Coordinates of N, CA and C in Angstrom, one line a residue:
X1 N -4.6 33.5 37.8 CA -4.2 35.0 37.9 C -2.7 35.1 38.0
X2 N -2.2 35.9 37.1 CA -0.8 36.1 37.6 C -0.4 36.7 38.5
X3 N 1.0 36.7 39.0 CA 1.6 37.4 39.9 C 1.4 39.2 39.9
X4 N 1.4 39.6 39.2 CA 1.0 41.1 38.7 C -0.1 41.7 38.6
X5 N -0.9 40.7 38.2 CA -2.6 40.5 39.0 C -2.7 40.6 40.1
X6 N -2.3 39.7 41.2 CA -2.1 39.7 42.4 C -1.7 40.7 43.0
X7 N -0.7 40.9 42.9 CA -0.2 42.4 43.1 C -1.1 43.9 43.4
X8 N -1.1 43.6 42.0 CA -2.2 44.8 41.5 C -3.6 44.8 42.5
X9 N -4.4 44.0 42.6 CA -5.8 43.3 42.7 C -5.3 44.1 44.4
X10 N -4.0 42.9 45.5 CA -4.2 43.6 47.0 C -3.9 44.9 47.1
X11 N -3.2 45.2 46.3 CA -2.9 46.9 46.4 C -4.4 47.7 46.3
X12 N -5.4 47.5 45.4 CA -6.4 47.4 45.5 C -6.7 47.5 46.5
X13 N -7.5 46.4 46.9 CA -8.6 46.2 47.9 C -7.4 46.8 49.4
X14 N -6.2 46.7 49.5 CA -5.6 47.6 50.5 C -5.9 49.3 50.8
X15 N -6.0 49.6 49.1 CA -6.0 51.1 49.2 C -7.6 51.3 49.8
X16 N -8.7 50.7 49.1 CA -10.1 50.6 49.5 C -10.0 50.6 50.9
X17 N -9.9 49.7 51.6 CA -9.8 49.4 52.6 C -9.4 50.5 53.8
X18 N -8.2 51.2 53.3 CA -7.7 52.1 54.2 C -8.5 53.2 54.7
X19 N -8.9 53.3 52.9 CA -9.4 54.8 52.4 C -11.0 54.4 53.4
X20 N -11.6 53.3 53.4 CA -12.6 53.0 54.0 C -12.6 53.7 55.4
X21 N -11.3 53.1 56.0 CA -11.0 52.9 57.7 C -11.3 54.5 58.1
X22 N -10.4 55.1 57.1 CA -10.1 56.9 57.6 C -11.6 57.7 57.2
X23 N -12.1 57.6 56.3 CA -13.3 58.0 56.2 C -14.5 57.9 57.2
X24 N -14.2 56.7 57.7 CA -15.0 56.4 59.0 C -14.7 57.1 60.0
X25 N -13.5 57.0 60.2 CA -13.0 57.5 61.4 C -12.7 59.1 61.1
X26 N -12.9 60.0 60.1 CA -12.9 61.0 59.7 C -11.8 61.7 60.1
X27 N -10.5 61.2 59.8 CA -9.3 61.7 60.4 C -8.3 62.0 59.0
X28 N -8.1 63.3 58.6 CA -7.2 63.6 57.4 C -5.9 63.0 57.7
X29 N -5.2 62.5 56.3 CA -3.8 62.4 56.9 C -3.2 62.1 55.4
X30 N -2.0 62.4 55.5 CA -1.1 62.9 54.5 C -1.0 61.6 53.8
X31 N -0.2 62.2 52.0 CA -0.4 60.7 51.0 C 0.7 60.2 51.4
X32 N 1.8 60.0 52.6 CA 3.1 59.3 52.8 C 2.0 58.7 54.2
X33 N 1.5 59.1 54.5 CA 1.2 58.3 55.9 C 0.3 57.2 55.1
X34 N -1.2 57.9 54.1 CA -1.7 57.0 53.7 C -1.0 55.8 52.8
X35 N -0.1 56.1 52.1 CA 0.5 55.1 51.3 C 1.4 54.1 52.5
X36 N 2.2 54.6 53.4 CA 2.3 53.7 54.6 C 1.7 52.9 54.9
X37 N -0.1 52.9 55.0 CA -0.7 52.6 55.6 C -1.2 51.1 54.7
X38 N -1.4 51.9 53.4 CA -1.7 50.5 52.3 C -0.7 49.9 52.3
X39 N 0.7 50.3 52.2 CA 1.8 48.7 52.1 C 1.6 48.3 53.3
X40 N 1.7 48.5 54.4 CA 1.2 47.8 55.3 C 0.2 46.8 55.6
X41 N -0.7 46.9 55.4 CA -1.9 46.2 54.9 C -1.7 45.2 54.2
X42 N -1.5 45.7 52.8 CA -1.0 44.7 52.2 C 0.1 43.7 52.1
X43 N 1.1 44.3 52.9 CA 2.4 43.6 52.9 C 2.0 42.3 54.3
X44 N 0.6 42.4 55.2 CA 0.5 41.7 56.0 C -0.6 40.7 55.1
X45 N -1.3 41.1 54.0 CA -2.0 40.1 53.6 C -1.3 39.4 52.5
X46 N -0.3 40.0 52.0 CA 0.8 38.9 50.9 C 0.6 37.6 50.4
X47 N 0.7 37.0 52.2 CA 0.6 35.4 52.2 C -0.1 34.9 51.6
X48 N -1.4 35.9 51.6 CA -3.1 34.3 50.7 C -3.3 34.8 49.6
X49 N -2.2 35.6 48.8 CA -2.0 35.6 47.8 C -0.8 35.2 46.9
X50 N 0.5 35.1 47.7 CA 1.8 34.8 47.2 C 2.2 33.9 48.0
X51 N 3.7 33.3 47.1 CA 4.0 32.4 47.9 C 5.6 32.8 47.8
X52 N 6.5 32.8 49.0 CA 7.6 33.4 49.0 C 7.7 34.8 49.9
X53 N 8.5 35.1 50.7 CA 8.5 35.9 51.7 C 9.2 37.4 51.3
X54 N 9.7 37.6 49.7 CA 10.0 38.7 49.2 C 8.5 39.5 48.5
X55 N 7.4 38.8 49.0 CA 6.4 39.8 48.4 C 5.5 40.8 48.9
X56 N 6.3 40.6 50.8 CA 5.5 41.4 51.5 C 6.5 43.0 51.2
X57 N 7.9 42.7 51.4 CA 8.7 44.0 51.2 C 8.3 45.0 49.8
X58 N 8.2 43.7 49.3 CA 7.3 44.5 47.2 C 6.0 45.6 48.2
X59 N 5.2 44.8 48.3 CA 3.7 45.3 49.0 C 4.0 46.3 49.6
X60 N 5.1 46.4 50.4 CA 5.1 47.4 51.6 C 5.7 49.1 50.8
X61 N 6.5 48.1 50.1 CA 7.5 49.6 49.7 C 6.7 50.2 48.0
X62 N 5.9 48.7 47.3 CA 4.8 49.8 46.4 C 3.9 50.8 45.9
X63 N 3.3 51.4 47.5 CA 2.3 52.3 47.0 C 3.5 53.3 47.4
X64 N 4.4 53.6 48.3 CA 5.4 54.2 48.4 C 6.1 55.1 47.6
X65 N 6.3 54.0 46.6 CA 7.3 53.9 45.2 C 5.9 55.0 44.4
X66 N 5.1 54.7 44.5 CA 3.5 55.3 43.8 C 3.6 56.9 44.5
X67 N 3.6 57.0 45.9 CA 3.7 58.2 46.6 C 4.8 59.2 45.9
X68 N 6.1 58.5 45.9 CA 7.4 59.1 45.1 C 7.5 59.8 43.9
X69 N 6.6 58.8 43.1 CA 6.8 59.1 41.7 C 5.8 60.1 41.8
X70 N 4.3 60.5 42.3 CA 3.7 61.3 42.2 C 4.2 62.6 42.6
X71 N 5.3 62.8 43.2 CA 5.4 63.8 43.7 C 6.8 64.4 43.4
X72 N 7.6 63.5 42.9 CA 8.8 63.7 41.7 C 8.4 64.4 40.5
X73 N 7.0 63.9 40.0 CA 7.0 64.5 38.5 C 7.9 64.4 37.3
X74 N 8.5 62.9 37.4 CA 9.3 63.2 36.3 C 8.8 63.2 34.8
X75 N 9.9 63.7 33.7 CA 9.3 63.4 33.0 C 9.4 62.3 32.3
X76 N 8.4 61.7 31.2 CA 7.7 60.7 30.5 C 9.0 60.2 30.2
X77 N 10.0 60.2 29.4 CA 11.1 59.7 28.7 C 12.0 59.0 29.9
X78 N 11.9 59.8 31.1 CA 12.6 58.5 32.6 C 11.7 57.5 32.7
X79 N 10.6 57.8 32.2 CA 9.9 56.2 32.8 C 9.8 55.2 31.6
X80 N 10.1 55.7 30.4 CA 10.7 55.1 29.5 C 11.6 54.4 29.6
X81 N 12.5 55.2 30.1 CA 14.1 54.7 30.4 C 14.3 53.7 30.9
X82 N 13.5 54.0 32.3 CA 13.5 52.6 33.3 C 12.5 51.5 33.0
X83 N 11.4 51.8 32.6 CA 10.9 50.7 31.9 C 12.0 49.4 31.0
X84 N 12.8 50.5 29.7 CA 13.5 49.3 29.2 C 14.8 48.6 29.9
X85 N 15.3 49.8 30.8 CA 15.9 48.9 31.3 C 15.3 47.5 32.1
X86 N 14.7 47.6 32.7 CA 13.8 46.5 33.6 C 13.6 45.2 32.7
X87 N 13.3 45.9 31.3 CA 13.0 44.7 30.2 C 14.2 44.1 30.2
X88 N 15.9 44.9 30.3 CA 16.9 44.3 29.3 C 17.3 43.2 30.5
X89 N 16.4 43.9 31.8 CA 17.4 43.1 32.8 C 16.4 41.8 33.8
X90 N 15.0 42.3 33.7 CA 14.6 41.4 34.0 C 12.9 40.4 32.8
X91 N 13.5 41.1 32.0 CA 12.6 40.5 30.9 C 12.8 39.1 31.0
X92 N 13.3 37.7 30.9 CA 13.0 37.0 31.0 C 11.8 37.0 32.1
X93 N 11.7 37.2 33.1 CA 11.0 37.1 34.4 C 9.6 36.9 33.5
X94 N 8.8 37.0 32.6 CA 7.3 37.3 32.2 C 7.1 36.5 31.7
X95 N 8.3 35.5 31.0 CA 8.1 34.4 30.6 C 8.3 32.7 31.8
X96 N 9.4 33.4 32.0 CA 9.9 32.0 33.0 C 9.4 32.0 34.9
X97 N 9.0 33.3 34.9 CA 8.8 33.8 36.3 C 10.2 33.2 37.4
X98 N 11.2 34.0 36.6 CA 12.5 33.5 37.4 C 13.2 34.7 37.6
X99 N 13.5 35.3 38.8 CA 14.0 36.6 38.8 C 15.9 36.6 38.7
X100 N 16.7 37.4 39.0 CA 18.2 37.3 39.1 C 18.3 37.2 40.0
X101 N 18.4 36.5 40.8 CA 19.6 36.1 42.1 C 20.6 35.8 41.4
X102 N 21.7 36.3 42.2 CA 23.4 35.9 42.0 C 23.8 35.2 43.0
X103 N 24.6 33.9 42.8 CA 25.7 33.3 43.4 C 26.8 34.3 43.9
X104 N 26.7 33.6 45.5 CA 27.8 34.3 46.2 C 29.0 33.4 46.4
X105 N 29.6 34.1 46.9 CA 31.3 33.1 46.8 C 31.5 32.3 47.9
X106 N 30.4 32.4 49.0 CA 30.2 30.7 49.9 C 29.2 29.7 49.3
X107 N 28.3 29.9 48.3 CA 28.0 29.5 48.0 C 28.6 28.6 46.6
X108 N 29.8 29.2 45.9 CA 30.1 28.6 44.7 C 31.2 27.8 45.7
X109 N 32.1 27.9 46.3 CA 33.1 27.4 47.0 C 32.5 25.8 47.3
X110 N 31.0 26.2 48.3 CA 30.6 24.9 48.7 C 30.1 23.9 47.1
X111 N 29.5 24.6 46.5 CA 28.9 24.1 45.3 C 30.3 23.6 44.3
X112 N 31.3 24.2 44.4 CA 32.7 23.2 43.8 C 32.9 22.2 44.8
X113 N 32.9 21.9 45.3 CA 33.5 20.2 46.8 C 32.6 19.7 45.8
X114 N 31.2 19.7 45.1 CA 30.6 18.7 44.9 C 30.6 18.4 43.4
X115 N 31.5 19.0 42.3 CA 31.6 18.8 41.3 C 33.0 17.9 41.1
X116 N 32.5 16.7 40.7 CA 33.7 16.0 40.5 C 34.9 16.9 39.2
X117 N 36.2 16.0 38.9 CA 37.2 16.3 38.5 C 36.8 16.1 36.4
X118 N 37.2 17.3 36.3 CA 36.4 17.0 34.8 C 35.2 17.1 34.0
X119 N 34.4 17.4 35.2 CA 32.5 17.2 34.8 C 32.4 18.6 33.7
X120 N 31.3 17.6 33.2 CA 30.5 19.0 32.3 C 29.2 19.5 33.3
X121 N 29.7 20.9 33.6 CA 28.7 21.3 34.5 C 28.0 22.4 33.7
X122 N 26.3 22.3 33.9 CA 25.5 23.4 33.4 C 25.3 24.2 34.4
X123 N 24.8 25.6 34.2 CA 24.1 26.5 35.3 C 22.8 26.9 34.4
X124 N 21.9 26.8 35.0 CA 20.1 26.9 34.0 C 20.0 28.7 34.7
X125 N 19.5 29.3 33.9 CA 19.6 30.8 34.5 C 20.6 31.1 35.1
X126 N 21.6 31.3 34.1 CA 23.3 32.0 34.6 C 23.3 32.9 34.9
X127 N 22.3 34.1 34.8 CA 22.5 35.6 35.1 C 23.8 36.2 34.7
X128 N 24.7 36.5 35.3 CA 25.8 37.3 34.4 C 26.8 36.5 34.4
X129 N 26.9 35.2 34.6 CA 27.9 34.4 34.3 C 28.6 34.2 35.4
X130 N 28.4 34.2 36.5 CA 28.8 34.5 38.0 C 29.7 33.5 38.2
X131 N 28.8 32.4 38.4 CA 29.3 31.0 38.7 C 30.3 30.5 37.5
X132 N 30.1 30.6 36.7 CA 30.8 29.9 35.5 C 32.4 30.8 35.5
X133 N 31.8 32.4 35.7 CA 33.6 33.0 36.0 C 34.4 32.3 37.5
X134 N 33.7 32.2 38.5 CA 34.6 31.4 39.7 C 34.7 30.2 39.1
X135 N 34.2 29.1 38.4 CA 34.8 27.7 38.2 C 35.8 27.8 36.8
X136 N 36.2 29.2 36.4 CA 36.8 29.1 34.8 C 38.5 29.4 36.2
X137 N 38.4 30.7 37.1 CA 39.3 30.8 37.8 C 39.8 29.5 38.8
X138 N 38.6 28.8 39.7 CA 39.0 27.9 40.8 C 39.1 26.7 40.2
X139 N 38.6 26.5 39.2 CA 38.6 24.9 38.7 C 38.5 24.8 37.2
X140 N 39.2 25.3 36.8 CA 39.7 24.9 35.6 C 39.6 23.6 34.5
X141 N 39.6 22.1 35.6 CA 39.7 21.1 35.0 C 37.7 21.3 34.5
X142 N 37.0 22.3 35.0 CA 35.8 21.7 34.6 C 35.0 22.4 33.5
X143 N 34.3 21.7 32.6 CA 33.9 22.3 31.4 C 32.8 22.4 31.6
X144 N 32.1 24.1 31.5 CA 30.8 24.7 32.2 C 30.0 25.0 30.4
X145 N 29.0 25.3 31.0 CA 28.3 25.9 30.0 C 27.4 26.6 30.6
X146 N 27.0 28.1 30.7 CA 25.6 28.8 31.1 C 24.6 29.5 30.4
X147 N 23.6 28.8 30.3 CA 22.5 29.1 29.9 C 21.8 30.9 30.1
X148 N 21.1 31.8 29.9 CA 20.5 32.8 31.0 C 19.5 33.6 29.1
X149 N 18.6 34.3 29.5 CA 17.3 34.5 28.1 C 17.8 36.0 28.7
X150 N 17.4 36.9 29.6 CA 17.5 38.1 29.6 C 18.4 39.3 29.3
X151 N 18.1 39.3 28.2 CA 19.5 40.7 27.3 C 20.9 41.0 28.5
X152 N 20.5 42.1 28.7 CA 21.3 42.2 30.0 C 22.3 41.4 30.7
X153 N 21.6 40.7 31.7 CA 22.6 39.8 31.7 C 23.4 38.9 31.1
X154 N 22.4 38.4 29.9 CA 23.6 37.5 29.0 C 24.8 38.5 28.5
X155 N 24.1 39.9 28.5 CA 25.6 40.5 27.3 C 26.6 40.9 28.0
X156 N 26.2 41.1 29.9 CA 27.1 41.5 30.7 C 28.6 39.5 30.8
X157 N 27.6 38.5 31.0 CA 28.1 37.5 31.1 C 29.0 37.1 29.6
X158 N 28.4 37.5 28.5 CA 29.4 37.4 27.4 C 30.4 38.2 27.4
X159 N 30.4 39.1 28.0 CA 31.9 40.5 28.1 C 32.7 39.5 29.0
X160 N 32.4 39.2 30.3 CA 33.4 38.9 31.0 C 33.8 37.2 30.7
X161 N 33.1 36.4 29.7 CA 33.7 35.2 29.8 C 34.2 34.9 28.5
X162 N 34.3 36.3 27.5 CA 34.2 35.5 26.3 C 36.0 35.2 25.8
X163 N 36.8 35.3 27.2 CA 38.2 34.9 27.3 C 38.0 33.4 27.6
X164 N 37.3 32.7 28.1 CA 36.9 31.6 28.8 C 36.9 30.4 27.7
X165 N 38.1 29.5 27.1 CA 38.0 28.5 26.4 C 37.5 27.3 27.0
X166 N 37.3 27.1 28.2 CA 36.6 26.2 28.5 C 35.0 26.3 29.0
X167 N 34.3 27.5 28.6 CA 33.5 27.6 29.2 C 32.5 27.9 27.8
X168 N 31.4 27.8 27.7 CA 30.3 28.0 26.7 C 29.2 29.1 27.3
X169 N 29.0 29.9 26.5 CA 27.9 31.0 27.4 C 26.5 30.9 26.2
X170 N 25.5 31.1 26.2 CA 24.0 30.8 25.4 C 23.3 31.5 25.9
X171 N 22.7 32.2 24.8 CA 21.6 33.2 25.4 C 20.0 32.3 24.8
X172 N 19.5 31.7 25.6 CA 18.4 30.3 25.5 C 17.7 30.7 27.0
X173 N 15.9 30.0 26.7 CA 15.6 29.6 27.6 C 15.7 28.9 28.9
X174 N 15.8 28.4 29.5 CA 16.2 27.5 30.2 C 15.6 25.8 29.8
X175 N 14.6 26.5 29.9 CA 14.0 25.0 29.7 C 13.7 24.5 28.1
X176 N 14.4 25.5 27.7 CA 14.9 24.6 26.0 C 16.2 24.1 26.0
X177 N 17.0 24.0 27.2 CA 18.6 23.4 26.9 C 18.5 22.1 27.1
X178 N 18.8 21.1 26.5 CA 19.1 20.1 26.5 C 19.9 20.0 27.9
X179 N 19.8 18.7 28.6 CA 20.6 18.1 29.8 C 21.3 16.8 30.0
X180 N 21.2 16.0 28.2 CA 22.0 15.4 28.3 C 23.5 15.3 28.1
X181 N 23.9 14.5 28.7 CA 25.5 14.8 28.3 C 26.3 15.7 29.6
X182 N 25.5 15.9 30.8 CA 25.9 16.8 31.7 C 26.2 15.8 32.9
X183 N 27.3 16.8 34.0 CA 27.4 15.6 34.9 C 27.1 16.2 36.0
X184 N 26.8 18.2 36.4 CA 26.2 18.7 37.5 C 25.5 19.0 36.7
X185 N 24.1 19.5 37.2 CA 23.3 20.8 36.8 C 23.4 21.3 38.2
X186 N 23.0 22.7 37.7 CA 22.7 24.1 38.9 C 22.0 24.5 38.4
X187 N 21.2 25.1 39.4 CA 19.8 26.2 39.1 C 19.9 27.1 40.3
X188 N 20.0 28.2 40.3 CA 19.1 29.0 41.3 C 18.0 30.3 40.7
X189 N 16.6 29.4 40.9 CA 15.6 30.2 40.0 C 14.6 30.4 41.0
X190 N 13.5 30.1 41.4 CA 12.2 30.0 42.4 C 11.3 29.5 42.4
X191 N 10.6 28.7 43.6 CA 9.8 28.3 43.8 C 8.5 27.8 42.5
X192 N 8.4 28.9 41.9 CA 7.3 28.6 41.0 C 8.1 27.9 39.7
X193 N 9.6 27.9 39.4 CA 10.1 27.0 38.2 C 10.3 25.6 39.1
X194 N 10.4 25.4 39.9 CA 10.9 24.2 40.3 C 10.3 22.8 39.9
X195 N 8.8 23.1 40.4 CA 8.1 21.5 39.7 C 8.2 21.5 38.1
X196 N 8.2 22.0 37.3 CA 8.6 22.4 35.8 C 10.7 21.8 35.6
X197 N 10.7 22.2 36.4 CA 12.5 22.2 36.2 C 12.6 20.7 36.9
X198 N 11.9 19.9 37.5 CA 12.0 18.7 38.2 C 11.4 17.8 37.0
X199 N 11.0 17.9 36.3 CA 10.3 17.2 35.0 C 10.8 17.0 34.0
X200 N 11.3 18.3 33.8 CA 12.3 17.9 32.9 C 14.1 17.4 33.3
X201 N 14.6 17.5 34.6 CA 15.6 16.8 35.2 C 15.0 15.1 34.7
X202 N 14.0 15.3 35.3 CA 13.5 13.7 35.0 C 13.7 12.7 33.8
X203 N 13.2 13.3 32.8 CA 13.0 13.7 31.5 C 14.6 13.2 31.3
X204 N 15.5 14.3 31.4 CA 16.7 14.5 30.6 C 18.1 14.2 31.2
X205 N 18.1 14.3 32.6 CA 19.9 14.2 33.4 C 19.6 12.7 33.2
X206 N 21.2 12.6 32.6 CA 21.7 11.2 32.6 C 21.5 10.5 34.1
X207 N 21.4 9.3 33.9 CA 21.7 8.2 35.0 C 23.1 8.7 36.2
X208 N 23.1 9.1 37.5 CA 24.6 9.1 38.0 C 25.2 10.5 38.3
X209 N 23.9 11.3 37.4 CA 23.8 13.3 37.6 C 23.9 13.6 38.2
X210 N 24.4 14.7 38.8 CA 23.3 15.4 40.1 C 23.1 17.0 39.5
X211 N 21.9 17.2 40.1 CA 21.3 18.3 40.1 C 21.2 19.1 41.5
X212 N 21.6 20.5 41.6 CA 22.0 21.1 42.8 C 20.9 22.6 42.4
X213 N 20.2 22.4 43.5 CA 19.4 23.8 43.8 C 19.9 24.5 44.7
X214 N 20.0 25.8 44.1 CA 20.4 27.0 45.6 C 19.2 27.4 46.3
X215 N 19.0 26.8 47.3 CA 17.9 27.3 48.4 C 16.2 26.8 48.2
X216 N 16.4 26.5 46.4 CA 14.4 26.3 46.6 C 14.3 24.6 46.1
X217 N 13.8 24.2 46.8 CA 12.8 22.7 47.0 C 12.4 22.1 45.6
X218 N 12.1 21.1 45.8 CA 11.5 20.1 44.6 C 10.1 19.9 45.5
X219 N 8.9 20.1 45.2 CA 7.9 19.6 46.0 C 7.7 18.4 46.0
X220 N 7.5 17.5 47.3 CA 7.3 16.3 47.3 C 8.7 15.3 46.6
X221 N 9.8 15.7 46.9 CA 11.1 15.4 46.4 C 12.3 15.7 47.3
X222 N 12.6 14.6 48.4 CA 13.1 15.2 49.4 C 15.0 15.2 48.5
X223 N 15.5 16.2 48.9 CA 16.7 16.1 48.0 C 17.4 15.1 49.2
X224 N 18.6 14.5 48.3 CA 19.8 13.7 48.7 C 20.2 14.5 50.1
X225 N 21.1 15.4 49.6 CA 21.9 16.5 51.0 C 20.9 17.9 50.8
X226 N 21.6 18.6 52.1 CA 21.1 19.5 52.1 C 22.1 20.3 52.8
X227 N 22.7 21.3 52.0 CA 24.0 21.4 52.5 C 23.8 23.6 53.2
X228 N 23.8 23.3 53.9 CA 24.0 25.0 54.8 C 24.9 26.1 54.3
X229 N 25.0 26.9 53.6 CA 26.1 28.2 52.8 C 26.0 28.5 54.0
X230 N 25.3 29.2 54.9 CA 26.4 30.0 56.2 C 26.3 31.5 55.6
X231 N 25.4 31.9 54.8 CA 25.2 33.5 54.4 C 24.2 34.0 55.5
X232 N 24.2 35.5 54.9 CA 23.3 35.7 55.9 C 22.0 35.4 55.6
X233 N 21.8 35.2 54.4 CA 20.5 35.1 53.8 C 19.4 33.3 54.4
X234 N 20.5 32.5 55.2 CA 20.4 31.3 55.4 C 20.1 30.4 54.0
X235 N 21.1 30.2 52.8 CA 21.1 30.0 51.8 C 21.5 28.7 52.4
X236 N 21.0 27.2 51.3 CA 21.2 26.0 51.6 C 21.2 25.5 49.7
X237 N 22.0 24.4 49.5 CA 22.4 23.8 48.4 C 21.9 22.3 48.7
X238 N 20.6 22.3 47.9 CA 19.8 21.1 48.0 C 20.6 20.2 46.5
X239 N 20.8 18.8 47.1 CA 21.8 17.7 46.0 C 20.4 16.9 45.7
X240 N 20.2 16.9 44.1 CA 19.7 15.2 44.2 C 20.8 14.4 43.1
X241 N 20.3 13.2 43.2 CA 21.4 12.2 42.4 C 20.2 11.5 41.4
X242 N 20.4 11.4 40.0 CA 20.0 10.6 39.5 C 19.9 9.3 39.3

């Protein structure tokens, strides 16, 4: 079942459920209190369905978002609108199930100490070119390439790097880039690419590589370091070495 299945399915049996509770108890109450009542619900049963701790806030704040729109009325051509936007910006997501997180600047600061002098460094889902614009300004000697599939951000990341002679931008899958020939990789993608993204590291980073995750694990793959950003988000830069 996919994640949208999932989704869909607790929002379900949350709304049932509620609608169950209040009927019993034969107590009216408004569609902001009731839709309160189902993210809630749902946002507390998340877990035995998802994995990752941004899916209770989804749950909580969805029937919400449902309450809103009913009562906005907008018309048809805005939901159009935002529909494509969503595609230009998070379309990849249906394929790769990798959402946009962006690199923040304690996190690229620390993630340069660990790129040697000269390396060809990749970023696998560049999103707007983030990382690749601080290593074109702070480190210069290093020749990047960023990968990223979702319209949007690749065309925002081709505006701002396409001054960048040392740097390569590609609008590709991720896991169609080749990884030989590289001397970091980065990823910051989630939990559900990771065993997939560990296989093919396996597969493809030369002998002497390292591969650097922002924040999410290799299952059963304890990394080398494990290095602390110091955000608030309690972000950590997992090292392995080939």
């Amino acid at each position: 079942m996919s994640q949208m299945a999932r989704l869909l399915a607790l929002q379900g049996v949350a709304c049932l459920t509620v609608f169950a509770g209040l009927a019993l108890l034969g107590q009216p109450m408004s569609r902001w209190t009731f839709a309160l009542l189902v993210g809630i619900a749902a946002a507390l049963a998340a877990p035995l369905l998802h994995q990752g701790r941004w899916w209770r806030p989804i749950h909580l704040l969805f029937p919400l978002a449902v309450a809103a729109a009913d009562i906005l009325a907008w018309p048809a051509w805005c939901w159009a609108a935002g529909l494509l936007a969503l595609l230009l910006l998070y379309g990849g997501v249906i394929k790769s199930r990798v959402p946009l997180f962006l690199s923040n600047a304690r996190t690229m600061a620390l993630l340069s100490q660990h790129i040697p002098a000269n390396a060809r460094f990749l970023d696998l889902g560049a999103g707007t070119g983030t990382v690749l614009a601080w290593l074109a300004r702070h480190r210069p000697d290093v020749h990047s390439c960023g990968v990223e599939t979702a319209w949007l951000p690749w065309l925002i990341g081709r505006m701002r790097l396409r001054a960048r002679s040392q740097t390569r931008w590609e609008r590709r899958d991720l896991f169609e880039q080749p990884l030989a020939g590289f001397d970091v990789v980065y990823a910051y993608l989630s939990p559900v690419a990771m065993p997939a993204l560990w296989d093919k590291i396996s597969r493809e980073l030369p002998p002497g590589a390292l591969f650097v995750s922002n924040s999410f694990a290799v299952p059963d793959q304890p990394p080398l370091l494990r290095l602390p950003v110091g955000d608030w988000k309690g972000s950590e830069l997992l090292l392995w070495r080939r």
